[in-house]
Short mmCIF file of C-alpha atoms in Angstrom, two decimals:
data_model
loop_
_atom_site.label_atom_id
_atom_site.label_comp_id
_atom_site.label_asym_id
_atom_site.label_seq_id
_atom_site.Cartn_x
_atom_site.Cartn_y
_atom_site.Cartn_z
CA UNK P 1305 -1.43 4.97 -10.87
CA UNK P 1306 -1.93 2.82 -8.03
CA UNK P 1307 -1.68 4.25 -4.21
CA UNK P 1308 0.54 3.34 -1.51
CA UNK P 1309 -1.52 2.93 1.88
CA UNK P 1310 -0.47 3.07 5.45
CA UNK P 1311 -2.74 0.83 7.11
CA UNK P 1312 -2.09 0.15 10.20
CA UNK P 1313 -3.70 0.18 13.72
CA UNK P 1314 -2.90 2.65 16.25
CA UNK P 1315 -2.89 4.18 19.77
CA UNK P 1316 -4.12 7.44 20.95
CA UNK P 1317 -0.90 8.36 21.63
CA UNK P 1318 0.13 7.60 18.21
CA UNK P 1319 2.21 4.29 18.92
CA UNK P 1320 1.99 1.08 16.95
CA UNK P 1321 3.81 -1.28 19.46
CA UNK P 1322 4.82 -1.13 23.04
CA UNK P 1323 8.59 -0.28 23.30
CA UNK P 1324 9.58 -4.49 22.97
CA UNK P 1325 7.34 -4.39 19.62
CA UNK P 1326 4.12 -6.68 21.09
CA UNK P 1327 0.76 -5.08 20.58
CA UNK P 1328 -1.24 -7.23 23.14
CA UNK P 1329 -3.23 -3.86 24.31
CA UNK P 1330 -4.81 -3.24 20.76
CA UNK P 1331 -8.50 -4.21 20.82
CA UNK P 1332 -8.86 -7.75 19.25
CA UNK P 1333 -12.23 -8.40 19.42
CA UNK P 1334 -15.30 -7.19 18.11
CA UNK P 1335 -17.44 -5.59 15.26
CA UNK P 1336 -14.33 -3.80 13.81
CA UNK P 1337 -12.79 -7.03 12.98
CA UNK P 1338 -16.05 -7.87 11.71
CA UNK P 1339 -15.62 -4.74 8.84
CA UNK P 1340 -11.65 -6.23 8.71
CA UNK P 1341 -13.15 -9.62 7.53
CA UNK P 1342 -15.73 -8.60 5.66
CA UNK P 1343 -13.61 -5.23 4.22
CA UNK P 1344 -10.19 -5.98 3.87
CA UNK P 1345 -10.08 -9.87 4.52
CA UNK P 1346 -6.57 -9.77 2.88
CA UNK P 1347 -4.83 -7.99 5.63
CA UNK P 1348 -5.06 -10.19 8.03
CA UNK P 1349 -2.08 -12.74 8.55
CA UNK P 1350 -2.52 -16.27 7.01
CA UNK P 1351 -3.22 -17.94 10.20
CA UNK P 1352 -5.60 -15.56 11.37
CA UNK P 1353 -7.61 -16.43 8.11
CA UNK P 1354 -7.46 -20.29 8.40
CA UNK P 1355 -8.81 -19.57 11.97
CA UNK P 1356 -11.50 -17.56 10.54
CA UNK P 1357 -12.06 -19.91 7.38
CA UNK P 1358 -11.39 -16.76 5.54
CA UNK P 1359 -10.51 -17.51 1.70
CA UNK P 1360 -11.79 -14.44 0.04
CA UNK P 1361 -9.81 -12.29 -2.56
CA UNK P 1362 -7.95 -9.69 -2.00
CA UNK P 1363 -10.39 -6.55 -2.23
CA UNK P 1364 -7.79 -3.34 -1.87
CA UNK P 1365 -4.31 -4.50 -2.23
CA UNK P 1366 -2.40 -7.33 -3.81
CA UNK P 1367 1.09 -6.21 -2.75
CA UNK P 1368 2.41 -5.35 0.55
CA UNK P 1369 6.12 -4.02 1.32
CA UNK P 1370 7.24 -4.08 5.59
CA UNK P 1371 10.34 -3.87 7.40
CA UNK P 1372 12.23 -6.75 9.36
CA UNK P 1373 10.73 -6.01 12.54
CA UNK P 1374 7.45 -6.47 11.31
CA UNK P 1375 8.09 -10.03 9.49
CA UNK P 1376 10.25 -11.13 12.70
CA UNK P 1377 7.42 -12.41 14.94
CA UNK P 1378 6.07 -14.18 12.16
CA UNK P 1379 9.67 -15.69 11.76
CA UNK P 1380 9.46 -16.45 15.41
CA UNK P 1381 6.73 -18.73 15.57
CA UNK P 1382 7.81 -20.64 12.10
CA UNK P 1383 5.24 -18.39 9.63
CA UNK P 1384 7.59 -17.86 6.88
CA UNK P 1385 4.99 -15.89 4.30
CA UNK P 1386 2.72 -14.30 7.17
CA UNK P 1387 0.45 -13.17 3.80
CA UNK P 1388 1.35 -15.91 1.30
CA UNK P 1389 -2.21 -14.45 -0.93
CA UNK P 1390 -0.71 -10.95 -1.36
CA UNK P 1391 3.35 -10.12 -3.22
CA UNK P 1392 5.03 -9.46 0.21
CA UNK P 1393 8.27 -7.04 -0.41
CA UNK P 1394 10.46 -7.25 3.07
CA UNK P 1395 13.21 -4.08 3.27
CA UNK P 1396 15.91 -5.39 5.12
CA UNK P 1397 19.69 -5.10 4.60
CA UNK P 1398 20.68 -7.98 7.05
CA UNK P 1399 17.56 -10.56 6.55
CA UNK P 1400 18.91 -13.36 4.03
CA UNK P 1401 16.79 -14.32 0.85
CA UNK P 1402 13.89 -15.93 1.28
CA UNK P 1403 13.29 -19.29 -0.30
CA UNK P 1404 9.54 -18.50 -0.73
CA UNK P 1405 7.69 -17.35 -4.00
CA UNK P 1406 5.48 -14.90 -2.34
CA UNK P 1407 8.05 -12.97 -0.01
CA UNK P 1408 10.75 -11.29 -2.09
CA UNK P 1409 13.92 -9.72 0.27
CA UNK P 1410 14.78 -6.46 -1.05
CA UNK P 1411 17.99 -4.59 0.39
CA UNK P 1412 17.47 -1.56 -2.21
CA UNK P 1413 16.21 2.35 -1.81
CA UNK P 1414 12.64 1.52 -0.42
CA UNK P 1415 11.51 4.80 -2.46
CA UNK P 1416 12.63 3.57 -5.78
CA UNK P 1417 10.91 0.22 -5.11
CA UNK P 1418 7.83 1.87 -4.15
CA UNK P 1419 7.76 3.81 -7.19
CA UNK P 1420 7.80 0.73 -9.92
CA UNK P 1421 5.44 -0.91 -7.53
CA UNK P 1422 3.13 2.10 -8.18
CA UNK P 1423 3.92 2.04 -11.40
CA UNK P 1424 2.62 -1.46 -12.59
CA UNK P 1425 -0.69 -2.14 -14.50
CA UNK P 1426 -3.05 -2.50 -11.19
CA UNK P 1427 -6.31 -2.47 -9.98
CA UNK P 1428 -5.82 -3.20 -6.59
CA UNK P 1429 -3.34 -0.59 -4.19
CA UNK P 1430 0.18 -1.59 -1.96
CA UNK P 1431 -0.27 -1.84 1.67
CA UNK P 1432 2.43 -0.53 4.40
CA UNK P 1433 2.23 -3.08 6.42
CA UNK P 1434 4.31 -1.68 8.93
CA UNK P 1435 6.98 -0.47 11.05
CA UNK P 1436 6.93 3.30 11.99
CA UNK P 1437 10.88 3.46 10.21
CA UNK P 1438 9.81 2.30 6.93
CA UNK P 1439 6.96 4.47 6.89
CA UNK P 1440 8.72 6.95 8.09
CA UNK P 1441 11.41 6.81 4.74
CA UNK P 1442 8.22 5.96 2.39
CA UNK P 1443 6.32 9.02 3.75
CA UNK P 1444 6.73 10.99 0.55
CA UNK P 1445 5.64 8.33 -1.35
CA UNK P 1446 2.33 7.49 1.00
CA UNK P 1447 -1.30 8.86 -0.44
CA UNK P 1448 -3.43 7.51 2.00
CA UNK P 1449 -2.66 6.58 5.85
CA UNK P 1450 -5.62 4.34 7.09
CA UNK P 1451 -5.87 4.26 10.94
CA UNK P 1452 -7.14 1.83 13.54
CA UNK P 1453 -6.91 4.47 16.04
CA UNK P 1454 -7.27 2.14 19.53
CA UNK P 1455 -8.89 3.23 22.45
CA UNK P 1456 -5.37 2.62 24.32
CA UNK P 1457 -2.39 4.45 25.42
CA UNK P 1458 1.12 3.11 25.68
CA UNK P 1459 2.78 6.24 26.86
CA UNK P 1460 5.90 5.09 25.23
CA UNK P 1461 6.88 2.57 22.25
CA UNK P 1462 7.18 2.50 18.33
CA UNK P 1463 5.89 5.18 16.87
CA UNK P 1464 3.68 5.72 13.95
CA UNK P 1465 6.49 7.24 11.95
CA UNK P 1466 10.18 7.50 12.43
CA UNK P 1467 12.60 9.23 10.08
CA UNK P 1468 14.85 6.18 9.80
CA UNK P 1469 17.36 8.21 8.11
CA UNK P 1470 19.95 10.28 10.43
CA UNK P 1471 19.19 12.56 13.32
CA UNK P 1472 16.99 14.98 11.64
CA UNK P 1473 12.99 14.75 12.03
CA UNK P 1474 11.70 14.53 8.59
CA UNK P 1475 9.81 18.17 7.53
CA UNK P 1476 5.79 18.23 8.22
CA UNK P 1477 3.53 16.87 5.80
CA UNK P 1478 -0.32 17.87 5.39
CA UNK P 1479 -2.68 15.31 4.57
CA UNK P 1480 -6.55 16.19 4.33
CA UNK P 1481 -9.45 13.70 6.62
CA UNK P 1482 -11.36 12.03 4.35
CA UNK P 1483 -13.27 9.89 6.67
CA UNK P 1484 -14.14 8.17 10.16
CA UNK P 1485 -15.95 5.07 11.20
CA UNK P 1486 -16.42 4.60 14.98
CA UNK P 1487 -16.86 1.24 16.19
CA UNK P 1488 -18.77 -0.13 19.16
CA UNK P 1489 -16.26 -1.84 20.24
CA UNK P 1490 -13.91 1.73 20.85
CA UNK P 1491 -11.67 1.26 17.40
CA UNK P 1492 -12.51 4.32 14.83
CA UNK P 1493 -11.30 3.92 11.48
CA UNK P 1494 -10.01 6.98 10.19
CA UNK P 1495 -8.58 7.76 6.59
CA UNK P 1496 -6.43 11.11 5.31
CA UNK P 1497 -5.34 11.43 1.94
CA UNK P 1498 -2.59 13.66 0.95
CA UNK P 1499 -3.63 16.64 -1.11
CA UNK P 1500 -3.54 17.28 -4.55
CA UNK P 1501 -0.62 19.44 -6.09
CA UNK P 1502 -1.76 23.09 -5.48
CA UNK P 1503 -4.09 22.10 -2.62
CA UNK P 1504 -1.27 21.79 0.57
#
């Protein structure tokens, strides 16, 4: 079965936006993006890879699933299908349906559509492409959280996770460091998987 990936980048102080939801702060530049083009040329945005004169395949994942607030800027600046080379799955129970093929609207338990998704015939893994309150429902479904952890601190914003659902803080959740990459440029990849049954 197929995993379902939190990739996203990252603050030290474990925010992925400022508090208004820009990210101008993150590093943008340098050998990281290098490993991001070279890596995982499918997560970056569709403009950002006709900029780059990026066509590769996807090499990871070939489905993504995000939240409104993460499709909104795209929305914004007229970008429709920000990743029209990847099945894009937006959970939102106000956005209407979309009129393109590659970005599907879904207003239904984000769990239970996470669970077909890892359920079809599939090389290739599903991306979280973001915000911190779908992750934050998904989080019992995620087996691998991918950080650009950026040599940056907000001090306040969105954060990594958020329980999305009612007042209570979802319970703790041990996932085991499988690896980090430090870049010159001050951005350190680091990956944690969750453990296997019998190893939490």
């Amino acid at each position: 079965m197929r995993k379902l990936v939190y990739y996203i980048a990252v603050t030290l102080d474990g925010f992925i936006a400022a508090p208004d939801g820009t990210y101008d702060s993150f590093v943008m530049e340098g050998d990281h993006l290098e490993a991001i083009k070279t890596e995982l040329p499918e997560t970056l945005p569709v403009h950002v890879r006709a900029a780059f004169g990026l066509d590769a395949p996807p090499a990871r994942f070939d489905t993504l699933v995000m939240g409104r607030e993460t499709l909104q800027p795209a929305l914004d600046v007229g970008i429709a299908s920000p990743y029209p080379h990847l099945r894009q799955y937006v959970l939102s129970r106000t956005l209407a349906p979309s009129d393109d093929p590659t970005l599907t609207v879904v207003n239904e338990d984000p769990i239970g559509l996470v669970r077909s998704l890892k359920a079809e015939e599939s090389e290739l893994d599903i991306w979280i492409c973001g915000g911190g309150n779908l992750a934050g429902q998904l989080l019992p479904e995620i087996d691998e959280l991918f950080l650009k952890v950026n040599p940056v601190v907000f001090g306040r914003g969105i954060g990594l996770f958020s329980s999305g659902i009612g007042p209570d803080p979802f319970p703790a959740q041990l996932f085991e460091h499988l690896e980090s990459r430090q870049f010159d440029s001050g951005v350190r990849f680091t990956r944690f998987i969750r453990p296997e049954p019998g190893r939490e």
